[in-house]
Short mmCIF file of C-alpha atoms in Angstrom, two decimals:
data_model
loop_
_atom_site.label_atom_id
_atom_site.label_comp_id
_atom_site.label_asym_id
_atom_site.label_seq_id
_atom_site.Cartn_x
_atom_site.Cartn_y
_atom_site.Cartn_z
CA MET H 1 4.81 -91.81 52.09
CA ASN H 2 8.31 -91.42 53.56
CA LYS H 3 6.83 -91.18 57.07
CA ILE H 4 4.97 -94.44 56.54
CA LEU H 5 8.13 -96.18 55.34
CA ILE H 6 10.08 -94.84 58.31
CA THR H 7 7.38 -96.06 60.70
CA ILE H 8 7.40 -99.52 59.13
CA LEU H 9 11.20 -99.60 59.29
CA LEU H 10 11.24 -98.61 62.95
CA PHE H 11 8.62 -101.24 63.75
CA THR H 12 10.64 -103.88 61.92
CA LEU H 13 13.83 -102.92 63.74
CA SER H 14 12.09 -102.92 67.13
CA TYR H 15 10.67 -106.35 66.40
CA ALA H 16 14.04 -107.64 65.25
CA HIS H 17 15.65 -106.35 68.45
CA ALA H 18 12.97 -107.65 70.80
CA GLU H 19 14.13 -107.95 74.38
CA GLU H 20 15.48 -111.37 75.27
CA LYS H 21 15.28 -113.00 78.67
CA VAL H 22 17.24 -116.12 79.55
CA ILE H 23 15.92 -118.17 82.46
CA SER H 24 17.04 -121.32 84.22
CA LEU H 25 14.96 -124.10 85.72
CA ASP H 26 15.67 -122.78 89.23
CA GLU H 27 14.32 -119.36 88.25
CA VAL H 28 11.08 -120.86 86.98
CA ALA H 29 9.91 -121.86 90.44
CA SER H 30 10.60 -118.47 92.04
CA LYS H 31 9.16 -116.59 89.06
CA VAL H 32 5.92 -118.57 89.08
CA LYS H 33 5.49 -117.99 92.80
CA GLU H 34 5.91 -114.24 92.42
CA THR H 35 4.14 -113.34 89.17
CA ASN H 36 1.87 -116.21 88.10
CA PHE H 37 -1.58 -114.70 87.42
CA THR H 38 -3.57 -117.57 88.94
CA ILE H 39 -1.47 -117.57 92.10
CA LEU H 40 -1.73 -113.79 92.48
CA GLU H 41 -5.51 -113.96 92.13
CA ASN H 42 -5.85 -116.68 94.76
CA ALA H 43 -3.50 -114.84 97.10
CA GLN H 44 -6.02 -112.00 97.06
CA ARG H 45 -8.78 -114.48 97.93
CA ILE H 46 -6.78 -115.60 100.95
CA TYR H 47 -6.42 -111.96 101.94
CA GLN H 48 -10.20 -111.56 101.69
CA ALA H 49 -10.69 -114.65 103.86
CA LYS H 50 -8.39 -113.19 106.50
CA GLU H 51 -10.24 -109.86 106.43
CA THR H 52 -13.53 -111.75 106.84
CA ILE H 53 -12.29 -112.98 110.23
CA THR H 54 -11.59 -109.40 111.31
CA PHE H 55 -14.99 -108.31 109.99
CA ASN H 56 -16.81 -111.04 111.92
CA LYS H 57 -14.92 -110.22 115.13
CA ARG H 58 -15.83 -106.55 114.87
CA ASN H 59 -19.43 -107.49 114.23
CA LEU H 60 -19.51 -108.80 117.79
CA LEU H 61 -19.18 -105.19 118.99
CA PRO H 62 -22.28 -103.01 119.46
CA LYS H 63 -23.52 -101.15 116.41
CA LEU H 64 -26.16 -98.50 115.74
CA ASN H 65 -29.17 -99.43 113.59
CA LEU H 66 -31.61 -96.50 113.37
CA TRP H 67 -34.40 -98.67 111.91
CA ASN H 68 -34.44 -100.91 114.98
CA VAL H 69 -34.35 -97.91 117.31
CA LEU H 70 -37.54 -96.58 115.70
CA LYS H 71 -39.44 -99.84 116.41
CA LEU H 72 -41.81 -100.14 119.41
CA PRO H 73 -39.78 -100.94 122.54
CA PHE H 74 -42.25 -103.55 123.81
CA ASP H 75 -42.28 -105.61 120.61
CA TRP H 76 -40.59 -109.01 121.22
CA ALA H 77 -39.06 -109.09 117.72
CA SER H 78 -37.76 -105.58 118.26
CA ALA H 79 -36.11 -106.67 121.49
CA ILE H 80 -34.29 -109.51 119.70
CA ASP H 81 -33.21 -107.11 116.97
CA MET H 82 -31.95 -104.67 119.60
CA VAL H 83 -29.85 -107.46 121.15
CA GLN H 84 -28.33 -108.15 117.71
CA ASP H 85 -27.38 -104.47 117.45
CA ILE H 86 -26.50 -103.46 121.01
CA ALA H 87 -25.01 -106.76 122.24
CA PRO H 88 -24.35 -109.04 119.25
CA PHE H 89 -21.76 -110.88 121.35
CA LEU H 90 -24.70 -112.34 123.33
CA VAL H 91 -25.87 -114.24 120.23
CA PRO H 92 -23.96 -117.59 120.24
CA ASN H 93 -24.26 -118.08 116.49
CA ASN H 94 -22.21 -114.94 115.89
CA TRP H 95 -19.33 -116.53 117.78
CA PHE H 96 -19.79 -119.76 115.84
CA ARG H 97 -19.49 -117.82 112.58
CA VAL H 98 -16.21 -116.26 113.76
CA SER H 99 -14.82 -119.74 114.47
CA GLN H 100 -16.02 -120.96 111.08
CA SER H 101 -14.42 -118.05 109.25
CA LYS H 102 -11.09 -118.83 110.95
CA LEU H 103 -11.26 -122.47 109.88
CA PHE H 104 -12.31 -121.62 106.34
CA TYR H 105 -9.40 -119.20 106.16
CA LEU H 106 -7.03 -122.03 107.08
CA ALA H 107 -8.75 -124.32 104.58
CA GLN H 108 -8.38 -121.65 101.91
CA LYS H 109 -4.66 -121.40 102.70
CA GLU H 110 -4.30 -125.15 102.16
CA GLN H 111 -6.15 -124.84 98.86
CA TYR H 112 -3.77 -122.05 97.88
CA ARG H 113 -0.80 -124.18 98.87
CA ALA H 114 -1.98 -126.98 96.59
CA LEU H 115 -2.62 -124.49 93.80
CA TRP H 116 0.83 -122.88 93.81
CA ALA H 117 2.48 -126.30 94.07
CA ASN H 118 0.56 -127.47 91.00
CA GLU H 119 1.39 -124.28 89.11
CA VAL H 120 5.08 -124.59 89.96
CA MET H 121 5.12 -128.25 88.92
CA THR H 122 3.25 -127.46 85.69
CA ALA H 123 5.74 -124.74 84.81
CA LYS H 124 8.78 -126.89 85.60
CA LEU H 125 7.41 -129.83 83.61
CA LEU H 126 6.64 -127.50 80.71
CA TYR H 127 10.22 -126.21 80.93
CA THR H 128 11.71 -129.71 80.68
CA ASN H 129 9.23 -130.79 78.01
CA THR H 130 10.16 -127.73 75.94
CA LEU H 131 13.84 -128.60 76.22
CA ARG H 132 12.99 -132.16 75.23
CA ASP H 133 11.06 -130.98 72.17
CA GLN H 134 13.95 -128.69 71.23
CA SER H 135 16.22 -131.72 71.44
CA PHE H 136 13.76 -133.69 69.30
CA LEU H 137 13.84 -130.85 66.79
CA LYS H 138 17.63 -131.10 66.52
CA LEU H 139 17.39 -134.86 65.99
CA LEU H 140 14.74 -134.33 63.34
CA LYS H 141 16.98 -131.86 61.51
CA THR H 142 19.83 -134.38 61.70
CA GLN H 143 17.55 -136.96 60.12
CA GLU H 144 16.73 -134.49 57.35
CA THR H 145 20.45 -133.95 56.69
CA GLN H 146 21.08 -137.69 56.57
CA LEU H 147 18.21 -138.15 54.14
CA SER H 148 19.51 -135.32 51.95
CA GLU H 149 22.87 -137.10 51.74
CA LEU H 150 21.08 -140.31 50.76
CA ILE H 151 19.06 -138.51 48.07
CA ALA H 152 22.26 -137.07 46.58
CA ILE H 153 23.80 -140.55 46.36
CA VAL H 154 20.64 -142.13 44.90
CA LYS H 155 20.32 -139.29 42.39
CA THR H 156 23.79 -140.12 41.06
CA ARG H 157 22.99 -143.82 40.94
CA THR H 158 19.74 -143.10 39.10
CA VAL H 159 21.64 -141.23 36.40
CA PHE H 160 23.79 -144.31 35.82
CA GLY H 161 20.75 -146.59 35.92
CA GLU H 162 21.77 -148.25 39.18
CA ALA H 163 18.59 -147.18 41.01
CA PRO H 164 15.03 -146.88 39.70
CA PRO H 165 13.54 -143.34 39.49
CA GLN H 166 10.62 -144.27 41.74
CA VAL H 167 13.02 -144.86 44.62
CA LEU H 168 14.38 -141.33 44.24
CA LYS H 169 10.84 -139.94 44.21
CA PHE H 170 9.95 -141.96 47.30
CA LEU H 171 12.96 -140.55 49.17
CA LYS H 172 12.08 -137.00 48.14
CA ILE H 173 8.52 -137.52 49.40
CA ARG H 174 9.92 -138.79 52.69
CA LYS H 175 12.14 -135.70 52.96
CA LEU H 176 9.14 -133.43 52.42
CA GLU H 177 7.32 -135.27 55.19
CA ILE H 178 10.24 -134.68 57.54
CA GLU H 179 10.31 -130.99 56.63
CA GLU H 180 6.64 -130.76 57.59
CA ASP H 181 7.37 -132.57 60.87
CA ILE H 182 10.10 -129.99 61.54
CA ARG H 183 7.66 -127.16 60.92
CA LEU H 184 5.04 -128.67 63.23
CA LEU H 185 7.54 -129.36 66.01
CA ASP H 186 9.04 -125.89 65.67
CA SER H 187 5.54 -124.40 66.07
CA LEU H 188 4.96 -126.58 69.13
CA VAL H 189 8.19 -125.36 70.75
CA TYR H 190 7.18 -121.76 70.02
CA GLU H 191 3.77 -122.30 71.66
CA GLU H 192 5.38 -123.98 74.67
CA ILE H 193 7.73 -121.04 75.21
CA LYS H 194 4.82 -118.60 75.00
CA ALA H 195 2.94 -120.74 77.51
CA MET H 196 6.00 -120.61 79.77
CA SER H 197 5.98 -116.81 79.55
CA TYR H 198 2.33 -116.72 80.58
CA LEU H 199 2.83 -119.07 83.53
CA MET H 200 5.61 -116.84 84.83
CA GLY H 201 3.79 -113.58 84.16
CA ILE H 202 6.37 -112.47 81.59
CA PRO H 203 5.04 -110.18 78.81
CA GLN H 204 4.55 -112.01 75.53
CA GLU H 205 6.68 -109.43 73.70
CA ILE H 206 9.81 -110.71 75.45
CA ASP H 207 11.76 -113.40 73.63
CA LEU H 208 12.22 -116.12 76.25
CA LYS H 209 15.27 -118.40 76.11
CA LEU H 210 15.65 -121.54 78.22
CA GLU H 211 18.93 -122.67 79.71
CA ASN H 212 19.76 -126.34 79.24
CA ILE H 213 19.67 -128.69 82.20
CA VAL H 214 22.03 -131.48 83.15
CA LEU H 215 20.23 -134.73 82.43
CA PRO H 216 20.69 -137.50 85.00
CA VAL H 217 22.84 -140.53 84.33
CA VAL H 218 19.98 -142.99 84.59
CA GLU H 219 22.36 -145.95 84.85
CA ASP H 220 23.68 -144.58 88.17
CA LEU H 221 20.24 -144.22 89.78
CA ASN H 222 18.86 -146.74 92.28
CA PRO H 223 15.31 -148.10 92.47
CA ILE H 224 12.97 -146.46 94.97
CA SER H 225 10.24 -147.81 97.24
CA PHE H 226 6.63 -146.70 97.70
CA ASP H 227 6.96 -146.93 101.50
CA THR H 228 9.71 -144.31 101.44
CA PHE H 229 7.34 -141.63 100.20
CA VAL H 230 3.78 -142.50 101.24
CA PHE H 231 3.89 -141.14 104.80
CA ARG H 232 5.44 -137.83 103.75
CA ALA H 233 2.94 -137.55 100.93
CA MET H 234 0.01 -138.01 103.32
CA ASP H 235 1.39 -135.70 106.01
CA ASN H 236 2.11 -132.89 103.56
CA ALA H 237 -0.99 -133.17 101.38
CA PRO H 238 -2.80 -129.79 101.56
CA GLU H 239 -5.90 -131.43 100.07
CA LEU H 240 -6.27 -133.63 103.18
CA ASN H 241 -5.56 -130.73 105.54
CA GLN H 242 -8.27 -128.74 103.80
CA TYR H 243 -10.84 -131.48 104.45
CA ALA H 244 -9.80 -131.55 108.12
CA TYR H 245 -10.41 -127.80 108.54
CA ILE H 246 -13.75 -127.94 106.73
CA LYS H 247 -14.92 -130.84 108.89
CA GLU H 248 -13.91 -128.93 112.02
CA ALA H 249 -15.97 -125.97 110.78
CA LEU H 250 -18.93 -128.31 110.34
CA LYS H 251 -19.08 -128.76 114.13
CA TYR H 252 -19.91 -125.07 114.51
CA VAL H 253 -22.65 -125.35 111.89
CA ARG H 254 -24.23 -128.07 114.05
CA LYS H 255 -23.98 -125.76 117.07
CA GLU H 256 -25.68 -123.05 115.02
CA ALA H 257 -28.62 -125.40 114.55
CA TYR H 258 -28.90 -126.01 118.30
CA PHE H 259 -28.73 -122.32 119.27
CA SER H 260 -30.72 -120.82 116.41
CA PHE H 261 -33.59 -119.99 118.81
CA LEU H 262 -31.34 -117.32 120.35
CA GLY H 263 -30.99 -115.58 117.01
CA ALA H 264 -29.55 -116.33 113.60
CA SER H 265 -26.21 -114.93 112.53
CA THR H 266 -26.07 -112.69 109.48
CA THR H 267 -22.27 -112.65 109.28
CA SER H 268 -20.39 -114.52 106.59
CA ARG H 269 -18.66 -117.84 107.15
CA GLY H 270 -15.85 -116.54 105.01
CA ALA H 271 -14.28 -117.76 101.79
CA GLY H 272 -15.38 -121.31 101.07
CA GLY H 273 -18.24 -121.15 103.56
CA GLY H 274 -20.72 -121.66 100.75
CA VAL H 275 -19.99 -125.38 100.96
CA PHE H 276 -22.52 -125.51 103.82
CA ASN H 277 -25.23 -123.47 102.14
CA ASN H 278 -27.24 -126.63 101.50
CA ILE H 279 -27.62 -127.24 105.26
CA PRO H 280 -30.97 -125.78 106.39
CA LEU H 281 -30.96 -123.78 109.65
CA GLN H 282 -34.25 -122.63 111.15
CA ASP H 283 -34.64 -119.07 112.38
CA GLY H 284 -35.99 -119.55 115.89
CA LEU H 285 -37.74 -122.44 117.67
CA GLY H 286 -39.21 -125.15 115.47
CA PHE H 287 -39.42 -128.83 114.67
CA GLY H 288 -36.68 -128.83 112.03
CA LEU H 289 -33.76 -129.06 114.48
CA GLY H 290 -33.49 -132.85 114.21
CA SER H 291 -33.32 -132.74 110.42
CA SER H 292 -30.67 -130.02 110.48
CA VAL H 293 -28.49 -132.03 112.85
CA ARG H 294 -28.87 -135.22 110.79
CA ILE H 295 -27.97 -133.33 107.61
CA THR H 296 -24.80 -131.95 109.24
CA ARG H 297 -23.81 -135.48 110.26
CA SER H 298 -24.44 -136.69 106.71
CA GLU H 299 -22.33 -133.81 105.42
CA GLY H 300 -19.54 -134.97 107.73
CA LYS H 301 -19.73 -138.46 106.24
CA ILE H 302 -19.47 -136.97 102.75
CA LEU H 303 -16.33 -135.10 103.80
CA ASP H 304 -14.88 -138.35 105.20
CA ILE H 305 -15.65 -140.15 101.94
CA ASN H 306 -14.03 -137.40 99.88
CA ALA H 307 -10.97 -137.35 102.15
CA GLU H 308 -10.61 -141.12 101.86
CA ALA H 309 -10.97 -140.93 98.08
CA THR H 310 -8.29 -138.22 98.00
CA LYS H 311 -5.94 -140.45 100.00
CA GLU H 312 -6.42 -143.25 97.49
CA VAL H 313 -5.77 -140.88 94.58
CA ILE H 314 -2.53 -139.73 96.23
CA LYS H 315 -1.44 -143.33 96.79
CA LYS H 316 -2.42 -144.32 93.24
CA ASN H 317 -0.36 -141.50 91.75
CA LEU H 318 2.56 -142.34 94.02
CA TYR H 319 2.46 -146.02 93.08
CA ASN H 320 2.50 -145.07 89.39
CA LEU H 321 5.41 -142.66 89.82
CA VAL H 322 7.50 -145.21 91.73
CA TYR H 323 6.71 -147.95 89.21
CA ASN H 324 7.56 -145.75 86.22
CA PHE H 325 10.79 -144.50 87.81
CA ASN H 326 11.97 -148.05 88.51
CA SER H 327 10.97 -149.22 85.04
CA TYR H 328 13.10 -146.47 83.46
CA ILE H 329 16.10 -147.60 85.50
CA LYS H 330 15.47 -151.25 84.67
CA ASN H 331 15.21 -150.70 80.91
CA ILE H 332 17.84 -148.00 80.35
CA ASP H 333 20.42 -150.61 79.28
CA ASN H 334 18.05 -151.79 76.55
CA GLN H 335 17.66 -148.23 75.32
CA ASN H 336 21.42 -147.67 75.25
CA GLU H 337 21.99 -150.92 73.38
CA ARG H 338 19.23 -150.12 70.91
CA PHE H 339 20.79 -146.73 70.17
CA GLN H 340 24.29 -148.18 69.81
CA LEU H 341 23.13 -150.92 67.40
CA ALA H 342 21.09 -148.45 65.34
CA GLN H 343 24.07 -146.09 65.11
CA GLU H 344 26.45 -148.89 64.09
CA ASN H 345 24.01 -150.18 61.49
CA TYR H 346 23.56 -146.70 60.02
CA GLU H 347 27.33 -146.14 59.76
CA THR H 348 27.84 -149.56 58.16
CA VAL H 349 25.13 -149.14 55.53
CA LYS H 350 26.24 -145.56 54.81
CA THR H 351 29.85 -146.66 54.26
CA GLN H 352 28.77 -149.47 51.95
CA LEU H 353 26.60 -147.08 49.96
CA ILE H 354 29.40 -144.51 49.61
CA LEU H 355 31.81 -147.21 48.43
CA GLY H 356 29.39 -148.12 45.67
CA MET H 357 28.44 -151.50 47.02
CA ASN H 358 25.12 -153.00 46.02
CA VAL H 359 22.98 -151.62 48.84
CA ASP H 360 19.27 -151.01 48.53
CA PRO H 361 18.64 -147.27 49.19
CA LEU H 362 15.48 -148.23 51.07
CA GLU H 363 17.65 -150.24 53.45
CA MET H 364 19.61 -147.05 54.07
CA LEU H 365 16.36 -145.18 54.70
CA THR H 366 15.35 -147.83 57.20
CA SER H 367 18.66 -147.44 59.03
CA ILE H 368 18.15 -143.66 59.17
CA ASP H 369 14.64 -144.09 60.60
CA ASN H 370 15.84 -146.69 63.12
CA LEU H 371 18.60 -144.39 64.33
CA PHE H 372 16.17 -141.50 64.67
CA ASP H 373 13.64 -143.61 66.62
CA ALA H 374 16.36 -144.95 68.93
CA SER H 375 17.74 -141.44 69.53
CA ILE H 376 14.28 -140.06 70.30
CA SER H 377 13.48 -142.93 72.65
CA LEU H 378 16.74 -142.60 74.60
CA GLU H 379 16.41 -138.83 74.90
CA ASN H 380 12.80 -139.14 75.99
CA TYR H 381 13.80 -141.67 78.66
CA LYS H 382 16.16 -139.20 80.31
CA TYR H 383 13.60 -136.38 80.31
CA GLU H 384 10.89 -138.70 81.64
CA VAL H 385 13.14 -139.53 84.58
CA VAL H 386 13.54 -135.79 85.26
CA ASN H 387 9.75 -135.30 85.10
CA THR H 388 9.09 -138.28 87.36
CA ILE H 389 11.52 -136.96 89.98
CA GLU H 390 9.79 -133.57 89.82
CA LYS H 391 6.38 -135.16 90.33
CA LEU H 392 7.71 -137.10 93.31
CA LYS H 393 9.01 -133.87 94.84
CA ARG H 394 5.57 -132.33 94.40
CA SER H 395 3.91 -135.35 96.02
CA ILE H 396 6.00 -135.09 99.19
CA PHE H 397 6.56 -131.29 99.05
CA ASN H 398 10.32 -131.49 98.69
CA GLY H 399 12.76 -129.17 96.91
CA ASP H 400 11.10 -126.01 95.59
CA TYR H 401 7.82 -127.07 97.19
CA THR H 402 9.17 -126.64 100.73
CA LYS H 403 9.52 -122.88 100.26
CA LYS H 404 6.97 -120.26 101.29
CA GLU H 405 4.09 -119.80 98.93
CA GLY H 406 5.29 -116.77 97.03
CA LYS H 407 3.10 -113.68 97.35
CA LEU H 408 0.79 -115.13 100.00
CA GLU H 409 2.74 -113.87 103.00
CA ASP H 410 3.06 -110.37 101.55
CA VAL H 411 -0.59 -110.12 100.57
CA THR H 412 -2.02 -111.41 103.85
CA LYS H 413 0.22 -109.09 105.88
CA ARG H 414 -0.12 -105.87 103.92
CA GLY H 415 -3.30 -106.32 101.92
CA GLU H 416 -3.54 -104.86 98.45
CA LYS H 417 -0.51 -103.07 97.16
#
């Protein structure tokens, strides 16, 4: 029994003294790039794509296939098979596959670049949103304190018959509602911090703490223009670069169709090459060449349509970000004035109530709620500006998004560790 108690005690102490880790917003970006599970997985896929190029190049060298050696030497099919084994570099489609694997490798790198940028942005936005929710939690607790003070005053007035009992009950109900809101928001913050740990590859047992950030003085910011960002956004968009590489690879698929009578290639196109699996290629001479060529041209048009749609999505998102950023700047004075008026009204009503003046307690409750709403709105404005700036940086690949893509360089150079 004593051993069990000691074990429980040790477990409790170890839990109470769980390791803490304090991180800053700057550390989030570097941590995600190095230890994010999704990024690490896709870095390995890039490594595989690079190795596929090497594999396809080496497949152009002669190889020994005992089954083909045992075939009759005068059989035409055997002769073609022997060419594939002894001189595979004489089969044009093998060279086309090498070129395709190179282009798909580059396309895969662009896909990876978009992925790590999105993961970094997601983590940084989650960081700021968590800080915002922690700030909301403090404001909610302040509201609870203010309501407790009001309940104490109303309780005294109820004793002397200056306030009806139902008002006191109503205020107590409202306080219980706020306590539940605090519980829910506290749980949300806890979940957000655990999600942050996962995004950065930090073990869940570690107690993560977030450093505060300096919020911008929105009043000092200047409006921005769409034209300032659109060209950089288009030039740096990995999604568009990926389409360009895939379309370039499509040219070699068309060449495969033309030269299929000299032998089909059995080598892989590499990672992402499955996008062309729906294009039929005949094995030898036949009447399907025209259809194959027309299908490749149609596939090229589909890629153009998708690329154009992606451009419009990028522009749409950029327009929205610019509009929202400017609207925050335009309306910040209204938010400041709203907060100031709500604070002044709360202080006035509170003073009147303390002095015993004939003030309706529900009017005091309204002033508390108005102050809370104004505080939340102003705080949210500042964090939304931070988030909008971060999204703009992601759109044009500025700031943390200009750095090398974390583990990719290490993985593609050294392979698996």
